[in-house]
């Protein structure tokens, strides 16, 4: 039916607010819904119900999922031109990401016939230009056609929760109300326990028609309607004494004498000093009260409401008889038509179920709204938990003439609650078994809350106290490291994890304890740290055991190191013995060679010349033959003397004394005074070391080297000798030696001359016994001098080698150990 005028007006859209007017004015011909004239009766009826309601609602219609909504739903939409962007468009193109679960639920119902009764979401709400977060329960009702097919979905949005501060410190009442509560649509007042008002927000003043200054001079009782004052004071006294928050529907007397109805939520809060304050949050429901009375007076309105929410709704008269109920009531109780109408609650539910609901019915029929939870009566035949609200229906004289009952299925949330309780119980058991303490810090207030075990662990006398008081127990040497880790976990952008091991000084016993703590920081949507909480464990005993174990390991390691060192010394001595044996074998081989070759040569000459003397007819002068025999005998005598000298060095002398090589070289140079004078020789040395050595052998070592340098000179070149010293570590010396050495520093003595040198490749041959590189007539001698030098160095547990090039002098590297330490001194 429509009414003709300047524009077509439809009764289901008439006076239905801004959205209703826009629907009537829009051109729907090109839309999936078609022109208004063709819209089905079920769509028109649903629209009429929705547009008349002040509860945020929307309808999703048809397979194209066209979105229609009422004025109350507008704050949840985004965009500068909301209607152009949203009205009549597909659901998926309108609702933003916060409504994803709602879109999915609607799609499942229409496309897959998978029904979901409600969804819980957090959505952004634009209020007075300020974007706020609200918690919504979105309920779905299916709109069927005559063939039992689905035409659309009717969705109702109900705000399900709000955040209220637990504690408002007396010293920060004004700042907290300004920042948290002043912008609220609710009137909020705070009073001391005598009822004297100490703070209010602007909305509270607007509701009652008083200025803030006027209200701050008043008592809460002065504002309450006299008929509601007694009940209000009784509930307030119980709240103060037992800490039981309460909700009361009552009347306020305004400044101009008018009366308003409010839902008043009252809580007791406590500041850190233990002072109690009354916080009252009042929502003006005067308009709702008037509408409620009109709605309850009209059965038609109740009939329209019955299928708009996924909850059981029914009406009871004064005699507790069922008057009307919605479809959900029929489904849950499996009744048809008006089968339950006229029956009392007792008759319908049975004696057992009625006895459980009677106390709540009595409260509601006494004039107070009653909320409670119960397990579904057996008549339902299904195991479910219900949240039930009895709202008294009063006439103009305030007499209760019936009850409006609203019951919601909370089975899932109840099961979740049970699971959470079970999980918490298991967690508590685990914490007890592990002997852990628990703690939590409110970062804004700086107050810490912790378990009794944690308090005993730290030696604290309370379980709530400022965090600085706890940190003061940290051992000073650990304080900086621990606090830096603690603050680092609270920085925006961090993962919030905290872990530290530190020592404390017990608050009571003053004993040092070792603590292992872990925690996690929780941030808001802007990345601001809100709370950090975690566990602590006293690991003192573990640390002591670990320290004992480490000490035991250290002792055993030290003992093992000593054994290994002894083995290493033994191995070194063995290798040195093997080395000495090797050289001895080589020298014995050289002895054998001398005996078989070098000594044989002069002996053979003596024999030959002696035979000549025995000849009857001498062809040579006997005097000449005797001279040659004498020369060969002298040569043989020299060789034998040198061998005896060398053999004495094979068994080294054990007695070591301090020998100053500077004095040794000075004395040797004096011995060669005549040769030095004739040749113009020069020697340079200084800062040579003082050694633990055999003095006679050191003298022989350097005497032979100086003698060689003065003997093997280049023609027309004055001999020049340079001797220098450096100290090498045992590791550096070992790399040059290629054989095991003593674990001590070595003196590296460099002996250089400018003589004739020798060809490369003879570096080892020059140290062999009687090995000569030049003929006897040019450079006389037996060739044993350098062999004696190497044997002397070996006797002192050192080593020696030579470098040279023909015509460019020679360099002798002598390495002698520093035996000056007690460990290496010999008797």
PDB file of C-alpha atoms in Angstrom, residues 287-506:
ATOM      1  CA  UNK A 287      13.254   7.656  26.880  1.00  0.00           C
ATOM      2  CA  UNK A 288      13.748   3.882  26.910  1.00  0.00           C
ATOM      3  CA  UNK A 289      11.466   3.616  29.946  1.00  0.00           C
ATOM      4  CA  UNK A 290       8.727   5.501  28.181  1.00  0.00           C
ATOM      5  CA  UNK A 291       9.142   3.401  25.075  1.00  0.00           C
ATOM      6  CA  UNK A 292       9.298   0.237  27.138  1.00  0.00           C
ATOM      7  CA  UNK A 293       5.978   1.019  28.754  1.00  0.00           C
ATOM      8  CA  UNK A 294       4.454   1.709  25.394  1.00  0.00           C
ATOM      9  CA  UNK A 295       6.031  -1.403  23.921  1.00  0.00           C
ATOM     10  CA  UNK A 296       4.874  -3.651  26.748  1.00  0.00           C
ATOM     11  CA  UNK A 297       1.422  -2.179  26.570  1.00  0.00           C
ATOM     12  CA  UNK A 298       1.210  -3.221  22.965  1.00  0.00           C
ATOM     13  CA  UNK A 299       1.256  -6.920  22.164  1.00  0.00           C
ATOM     14  CA  UNK A 300       1.837  -6.019  18.542  1.00  0.00           C
ATOM     15  CA  UNK A 301       5.207  -4.475  19.378  1.00  0.00           C
ATOM     16  CA  UNK A 302       6.239  -7.562  21.331  1.00  0.00           C
ATOM     17  CA  UNK A 303       5.202  -9.693  18.376  1.00  0.00           C
ATOM     18  CA  UNK A 304       7.481  -7.668  16.072  1.00  0.00           C
ATOM     19  CA  UNK A 305      10.384  -8.015  18.482  1.00  0.00           C
ATOM     20  CA  UNK A 306      10.176 -11.759  19.044  1.00  0.00           C
ATOM     21  CA  UNK A 307      12.143 -12.867  15.995  1.00  0.00           C
ATOM     22  CA  UNK A 308      14.719 -10.069  15.765  1.00  0.00           C
ATOM     23  CA  UNK A 309      17.280 -11.554  18.141  1.00  0.00           C
ATOM     24  CA  UNK A 310      18.699 -15.089  18.465  1.00  0.00           C
ATOM     25  CA  UNK A 311      17.422 -15.393  22.030  1.00  0.00           C
ATOM     26  CA  UNK A 312      14.390 -16.782  23.801  1.00  0.00           C
ATOM     27  CA  UNK A 313      11.896 -14.017  24.696  1.00  0.00           C
ATOM     28  CA  UNK A 314       8.579 -14.480  26.445  1.00  0.00           C
ATOM     29  CA  UNK A 315       6.137 -12.561  28.609  1.00  0.00           C
ATOM     30  CA  UNK A 316       4.662 -13.667  31.959  1.00  0.00           C
ATOM     31  CA  UNK A 317       1.592 -12.070  33.554  1.00  0.00           C
ATOM     32  CA  UNK A 318       1.042 -11.367  37.245  1.00  0.00           C
ATOM     33  CA  UNK A 319       0.188 -15.029  37.889  1.00  0.00           C
ATOM     34  CA  UNK A 320       3.398 -16.283  36.235  1.00  0.00           C
ATOM     35  CA  UNK A 321       1.447 -17.506  33.207  1.00  0.00           C
ATOM     36  CA  UNK A 322       2.898 -17.514  29.701  1.00  0.00           C
ATOM     37  CA  UNK A 323       1.208 -14.839  27.596  1.00  0.00           C
ATOM     38  CA  UNK A 324       3.391 -14.834  24.460  1.00  0.00           C
ATOM     39  CA  UNK A 325       6.755 -16.087  23.239  1.00  0.00           C
ATOM     40  CA  UNK A 326       8.937 -16.012  20.184  1.00  0.00           C
ATOM     41  CA  UNK A 327      10.044 -18.651  17.693  1.00  0.00           C
ATOM     42  CA  UNK A 328      13.245 -19.444  19.611  1.00  0.00           C
ATOM     43  CA  UNK A 329      11.116 -20.336  22.652  1.00  0.00           C
ATOM     44  CA  UNK A 330       9.147 -22.779  20.514  1.00  0.00           C
ATOM     45  CA  UNK A 331      12.302 -24.329  19.054  1.00  0.00           C
ATOM     46  CA  UNK A 332      14.090 -24.739  22.387  1.00  0.00           C
ATOM     47  CA  UNK A 333      11.090 -26.197  24.206  1.00  0.00           C
ATOM     48  CA  UNK A 334       9.749 -28.060  21.136  1.00  0.00           C
ATOM     49  CA  UNK A 335       6.242 -26.578  21.454  1.00  0.00           C
ATOM     50  CA  UNK A 336       3.877 -25.774  18.634  1.00  0.00           C
ATOM     51  CA  UNK A 337       1.650 -22.729  18.278  1.00  0.00           C
ATOM     52  CA  UNK A 338       0.100 -21.496  21.532  1.00  0.00           C
ATOM     53  CA  UNK A 339       0.592 -24.781  23.347  1.00  0.00           C
ATOM     54  CA  UNK A 340       2.262 -23.092  26.360  1.00  0.00           C
ATOM     55  CA  UNK A 341       0.031 -19.991  26.504  1.00  0.00           C
ATOM     56  CA  UNK A 342      -1.987 -19.835  29.743  1.00  0.00           C
ATOM     57  CA  UNK A 343       0.201 -22.336  31.615  1.00  0.00           C
ATOM     58  CA  UNK A 344       2.114 -21.272  34.681  1.00  0.00           C
ATOM     59  CA  UNK A 345       5.875 -21.611  34.888  1.00  0.00           C
ATOM     60  CA  UNK A 346       5.482 -24.385  37.465  1.00  0.00           C
ATOM     61  CA  UNK A 347       3.048 -26.316  35.275  1.00  0.00           C
ATOM     62  CA  UNK A 348       5.208 -25.924  32.180  1.00  0.00           C
ATOM     63  CA  UNK A 349       8.680 -26.623  33.631  1.00  0.00           C
ATOM     64  CA  UNK A 350       7.840 -29.086  36.404  1.00  0.00           C
ATOM     65  CA  UNK A 351       8.412 -28.958  40.158  1.00  0.00           C
ATOM     66  CA  UNK A 352      12.206 -29.476  40.105  1.00  0.00           C
ATOM     67  CA  UNK A 353      13.037 -26.791  37.536  1.00  0.00           C
ATOM     68  CA  UNK A 354      10.480 -24.390  39.020  1.00  0.00           C
ATOM     69  CA  UNK A 355      12.089 -24.609  42.485  1.00  0.00           C
ATOM     70  CA  UNK A 356      15.372 -23.365  40.945  1.00  0.00           C
ATOM     71  CA  UNK A 357      13.771 -20.405  39.164  1.00  0.00           C
ATOM     72  CA  UNK A 358      11.346 -19.367  41.926  1.00  0.00           C
ATOM     73  CA  UNK A 359      13.843 -17.273  43.974  1.00  0.00           C
ATOM     74  CA  UNK A 360      14.681 -15.257  40.868  1.00  0.00           C
ATOM     75  CA  UNK A 361      11.022 -14.840  39.921  1.00  0.00           C
ATOM     76  CA  UNK A 362      10.277 -13.535  43.397  1.00  0.00           C
ATOM     77  CA  UNK A 363      12.981 -10.864  43.062  1.00  0.00           C
ATOM     78  CA  UNK A 364      11.669  -9.748  39.675  1.00  0.00           C
ATOM     79  CA  UNK A 365       8.033  -9.691  40.784  1.00  0.00           C
ATOM     80  CA  UNK A 366       9.280  -7.629  43.731  1.00  0.00           C
ATOM     81  CA  UNK A 367      10.145  -4.893  41.241  1.00  0.00           C
ATOM     82  CA  UNK A 368      13.858  -5.450  40.595  1.00  0.00           C
ATOM     83  CA  UNK A 369      15.495  -6.583  37.428  1.00  0.00           C
ATOM     84  CA  UNK A 370      17.068 -10.013  37.977  1.00  0.00           C
ATOM     85  CA  UNK A 371      19.948 -11.536  36.039  1.00  0.00           C
ATOM     86  CA  UNK A 372      21.261 -15.041  36.567  1.00  0.00           C
ATOM     87  CA  UNK A 373      22.664 -18.093  34.820  1.00  0.00           C
ATOM     88  CA  UNK A 374      21.332 -21.628  34.970  1.00  0.00           C
ATOM     89  CA  UNK A 375      21.612 -24.991  33.285  1.00  0.00           C
ATOM     90  CA  UNK A 376      18.646 -25.514  30.961  1.00  0.00           C
ATOM     91  CA  UNK A 377      15.615 -27.296  32.495  1.00  0.00           C
ATOM     92  CA  UNK A 378      15.250 -30.944  31.511  1.00  0.00           C
ATOM     93  CA  UNK A 379      12.139 -30.111  29.472  1.00  0.00           C
ATOM     94  CA  UNK A 380      14.351 -28.619  26.770  1.00  0.00           C
ATOM     95  CA  UNK A 381      15.927 -32.033  26.196  1.00  0.00           C
ATOM     96  CA  UNK A 382      19.229 -30.376  25.241  1.00  0.00           C
ATOM     97  CA  UNK A 383      22.218 -29.660  27.461  1.00  0.00           C
ATOM     98  CA  UNK A 384      22.771 -25.926  27.331  1.00  0.00           C
ATOM     99  CA  UNK A 385      23.573 -23.052  29.648  1.00  0.00           C
ATOM    100  CA  UNK A 386      21.288 -20.009  29.688  1.00  0.00           C
ATOM    101  CA  UNK A 387      21.787 -16.382  30.702  1.00  0.00           C
ATOM    102  CA  UNK A 388      18.372 -15.161  31.890  1.00  0.00           C
ATOM    103  CA  UNK A 389      17.140 -11.621  32.516  1.00  0.00           C
ATOM    104  CA  UNK A 390      13.801 -10.889  34.199  1.00  0.00           C
ATOM    105  CA  UNK A 391      12.680  -7.290  33.587  1.00  0.00           C
ATOM    106  CA  UNK A 392       9.617  -6.181  35.628  1.00  0.00           C
ATOM    107  CA  UNK A 393       6.772  -4.594  33.618  1.00  0.00           C
ATOM    108  CA  UNK A 394       5.186  -1.900  35.744  1.00  0.00           C
ATOM    109  CA  UNK A 395       2.108   0.220  35.201  1.00  0.00           C
ATOM    110  CA  UNK A 396       2.007   3.984  35.690  1.00  0.00           C
ATOM    111  CA  UNK A 397       1.594   3.457  39.441  1.00  0.00           C
ATOM    112  CA  UNK A 398       4.784   1.382  39.625  1.00  0.00           C
ATOM    113  CA  UNK A 399       2.979  -1.901  40.204  1.00  0.00           C
ATOM    114  CA  UNK A 400       4.462  -4.997  38.579  1.00  0.00           C
ATOM    115  CA  UNK A 401       1.922  -6.382  36.114  1.00  0.00           C
ATOM    116  CA  UNK A 402       4.178  -8.868  34.353  1.00  0.00           C
ATOM    117  CA  UNK A 403       7.707  -9.891  33.427  1.00  0.00           C
ATOM    118  CA  UNK A 404       9.644  -9.695  30.166  1.00  0.00           C
ATOM    119  CA  UNK A 405      12.027 -12.661  30.092  1.00  0.00           C
ATOM    120  CA  UNK A 406      15.108 -12.735  27.883  1.00  0.00           C
ATOM    121  CA  UNK A 407      17.214 -15.929  27.775  1.00  0.00           C
ATOM    122  CA  UNK A 408      20.432 -16.311  25.774  1.00  0.00           C
ATOM    123  CA  UNK A 409      22.329 -19.508  25.000  1.00  0.00           C
ATOM    124  CA  UNK A 410      25.774 -19.096  26.623  1.00  0.00           C
ATOM    125  CA  UNK A 411      26.832 -22.736  26.370  1.00  0.00           C
ATOM    126  CA  UNK A 412      29.927 -22.007  24.330  1.00  0.00           C
ATOM    127  CA  UNK A 413      31.147 -19.207  26.585  1.00  0.00           C
ATOM    128  CA  UNK A 414      30.386 -21.360  29.622  1.00  0.00           C
ATOM    129  CA  UNK A 415      32.382 -24.276  28.238  1.00  0.00           C
ATOM    130  CA  UNK A 416      35.184 -21.859  27.476  1.00  0.00           C
ATOM    131  CA  UNK A 417      34.964 -20.583  31.046  1.00  0.00           C
ATOM    132  CA  UNK A 418      35.141 -24.130  32.410  1.00  0.00           C
ATOM    133  CA  UNK A 419      38.092 -24.930  30.130  1.00  0.00           C
ATOM    134  CA  UNK A 420      39.794 -21.730  31.264  1.00  0.00           C
ATOM    135  CA  UNK A 421      39.251 -22.623  34.905  1.00  0.00           C
ATOM    136  CA  UNK A 422      40.624 -26.103  34.288  1.00  0.00           C
ATOM    137  CA  UNK A 423      43.596 -24.618  32.452  1.00  0.00           C
ATOM    138  CA  UNK A 424      44.189 -22.162  35.293  1.00  0.00           C
ATOM    139  CA  UNK A 425      43.979 -25.011  37.814  1.00  0.00           C
ATOM    140  CA  UNK A 426      46.521 -27.025  35.834  1.00  0.00           C
ATOM    141  CA  UNK A 427      48.737 -23.966  35.558  1.00  0.00           C
ATOM    142  CA  UNK A 428      48.524 -23.387  39.301  1.00  0.00           C
ATOM    143  CA  UNK A 429      49.433 -27.043  39.879  1.00  0.00           C
ATOM    144  CA  UNK A 430      52.383 -26.755  37.505  1.00  0.00           C
ATOM    145  CA  UNK A 431      53.511 -23.564  39.246  1.00  0.00           C
ATOM    146  CA  UNK A 432      53.288 -25.295  42.619  1.00  0.00           C
ATOM    147  CA  UNK A 433      55.146 -28.401  41.439  1.00  0.00           C
ATOM    148  CA  UNK A 434      57.897 -26.241  39.896  1.00  0.00           C
ATOM    149  CA  UNK A 435      57.965 -24.083  43.056  1.00  0.00           C
ATOM    150  CA  UNK A 436      57.583 -20.936  40.981  1.00  0.00           C
ATOM    151  CA  UNK A 437      56.564 -17.518  42.197  1.00  0.00           C
ATOM    152  CA  UNK A 438      54.290 -15.395  40.001  1.00  0.00           C
ATOM    153  CA  UNK A 439      54.319 -11.612  39.573  1.00  0.00           C
ATOM    154  CA  UNK A 440      52.673  -8.856  37.565  1.00  0.00           C
ATOM    155  CA  UNK A 441      53.499  -5.161  37.169  1.00  0.00           C
ATOM    156  CA  UNK A 442      51.026  -2.466  36.124  1.00  0.00           C
ATOM    157  CA  UNK A 443      53.429  -0.286  34.144  1.00  0.00           C
ATOM    158  CA  UNK A 444      51.366   2.917  34.398  1.00  0.00           C
ATOM    159  CA  UNK A 445      50.960   2.808  38.202  1.00  0.00           C
ATOM    160  CA  UNK A 446      54.261   1.067  38.950  1.00  0.00           C
ATOM    161  CA  UNK A 447      52.479  -1.292  41.395  1.00  0.00           C
ATOM    162  CA  UNK A 448      53.481  -4.967  41.476  1.00  0.00           C
ATOM    163  CA  UNK A 449      51.251  -7.861  42.505  1.00  0.00           C
ATOM    164  CA  UNK A 450      52.764 -11.247  43.269  1.00  0.00           C
ATOM    165  CA  UNK A 451      52.079 -14.634  44.829  1.00  0.00           C
ATOM    166  CA  UNK A 452      52.772 -15.692  48.397  1.00  0.00           C
ATOM    167  CA  UNK A 453      55.625 -17.901  47.187  1.00  0.00           C
ATOM    168  CA  UNK A 454      57.216 -14.950  45.388  1.00  0.00           C
ATOM    169  CA  UNK A 455      56.887 -12.818  48.535  1.00  0.00           C
ATOM    170  CA  UNK A 456      58.531 -15.528  50.662  1.00  0.00           C
ATOM    171  CA  UNK A 457      61.264 -15.959  48.039  1.00  0.00           C
ATOM    172  CA  UNK A 458      62.215 -12.258  48.260  1.00  0.00           C
ATOM    173  CA  UNK A 459      61.453 -11.774  51.964  1.00  0.00           C
ATOM    174  CA  UNK A 460      58.534  -9.374  51.377  1.00  0.00           C
ATOM    175  CA  UNK A 461      55.810  -8.707  53.913  1.00  0.00           C
ATOM    176  CA  UNK A 462      53.027  -7.900  51.418  1.00  0.00           C
ATOM    177  CA  UNK A 463      51.874  -9.126  48.016  1.00  0.00           C
ATOM    178  CA  UNK A 464      51.154  -5.679  46.536  1.00  0.00           C
ATOM    179  CA  UNK A 465      53.772  -2.966  46.623  1.00  0.00           C
ATOM    180  CA  UNK A 466      55.709  -0.510  44.401  1.00  0.00           C
ATOM    181  CA  UNK A 467      58.091  -2.214  42.014  1.00  0.00           C
ATOM    182  CA  UNK A 468      61.024  -0.032  43.196  1.00  0.00           C
ATOM    183  CA  UNK A 469      60.782  -1.672  46.635  1.00  0.00           C
ATOM    184  CA  UNK A 470      61.343  -5.078  45.041  1.00  0.00           C
ATOM    185  CA  UNK A 471      64.150  -3.947  42.736  1.00  0.00           C
ATOM    186  CA  UNK A 472      65.924  -2.485  45.785  1.00  0.00           C
ATOM    187  CA  UNK A 473      66.615  -6.066  46.928  1.00  0.00           C
ATOM    188  CA  UNK A 474      68.698  -6.823  43.807  1.00  0.00           C
ATOM    189  CA  UNK A 475      72.400  -7.188  44.516  1.00  0.00           C
ATOM    190  CA  UNK A 476      74.162  -3.934  43.453  1.00  0.00           C
ATOM    191  CA  UNK A 477      76.551  -5.731  41.099  1.00  0.00           C
ATOM    192  CA  UNK A 478      73.550  -7.147  39.152  1.00  0.00           C
ATOM    193  CA  UNK A 479      71.234  -4.124  39.397  1.00  0.00           C
ATOM    194  CA  UNK A 480      72.178  -2.301  36.184  1.00  0.00           C
ATOM    195  CA  UNK A 481      72.153  -5.432  34.018  1.00  0.00           C
ATOM    196  CA  UNK A 482      68.779  -6.642  35.351  1.00  0.00           C
ATOM    197  CA  UNK A 483      66.989  -3.286  35.146  1.00  0.00           C
ATOM    198  CA  UNK A 484      68.266  -2.657  31.610  1.00  0.00           C
ATOM    199  CA  UNK A 485      66.883  -6.034  30.503  1.00  0.00           C
ATOM    200  CA  UNK A 486      63.592  -5.261  32.304  1.00  0.00           C
ATOM    201  CA  UNK A 487      63.110  -1.879  30.575  1.00  0.00           C
ATOM    202  CA  UNK A 488      64.243  -3.274  27.220  1.00  0.00           C
ATOM    203  CA  UNK A 489      61.348  -5.773  27.294  1.00  0.00           C
ATOM    204  CA  UNK A 490      58.883  -2.867  27.662  1.00  0.00           C
ATOM    205  CA  UNK A 491      60.084  -0.851  24.651  1.00  0.00           C
ATOM    206  CA  UNK A 492      57.606  -0.441  21.750  1.00  0.00           C
ATOM    207  CA  UNK A 493      58.545  -2.715  18.881  1.00  0.00           C
ATOM    208  CA  UNK A 494      60.257  -5.307  21.080  1.00  0.00           C
ATOM    209  CA  UNK A 495      58.926  -8.859  21.416  1.00  0.00           C
ATOM    210  CA  UNK A 496      58.238  -8.103  25.084  1.00  0.00           C
ATOM    211  CA  UNK A 497      60.231 -11.095  26.351  1.00  0.00           C
ATOM    212  CA  UNK A 498      62.223 -10.718  29.571  1.00  0.00           C
ATOM    213  CA  UNK A 499      64.619 -13.202  31.172  1.00  0.00           C
ATOM    214  CA  UNK A 500      67.340 -12.641  33.737  1.00  0.00           C
ATOM    215  CA  UNK A 501      69.370 -14.450  36.356  1.00  0.00           C
ATOM    216  CA  UNK A 502      70.558 -12.387  39.313  1.00  0.00           C
ATOM    217  CA  UNK A 503      71.251 -12.334  43.029  1.00  0.00           C
ATOM    218  CA  UNK A 504      69.098 -10.685  45.704  1.00  0.00           C
ATOM    219  CA  UNK A 505      69.562  -9.880  49.378  1.00  0.00           C
ATOM    220  CA  UNK A 506      66.611 -11.539  51.155  1.00  0.00           C
TER     221      UNK A 506
END
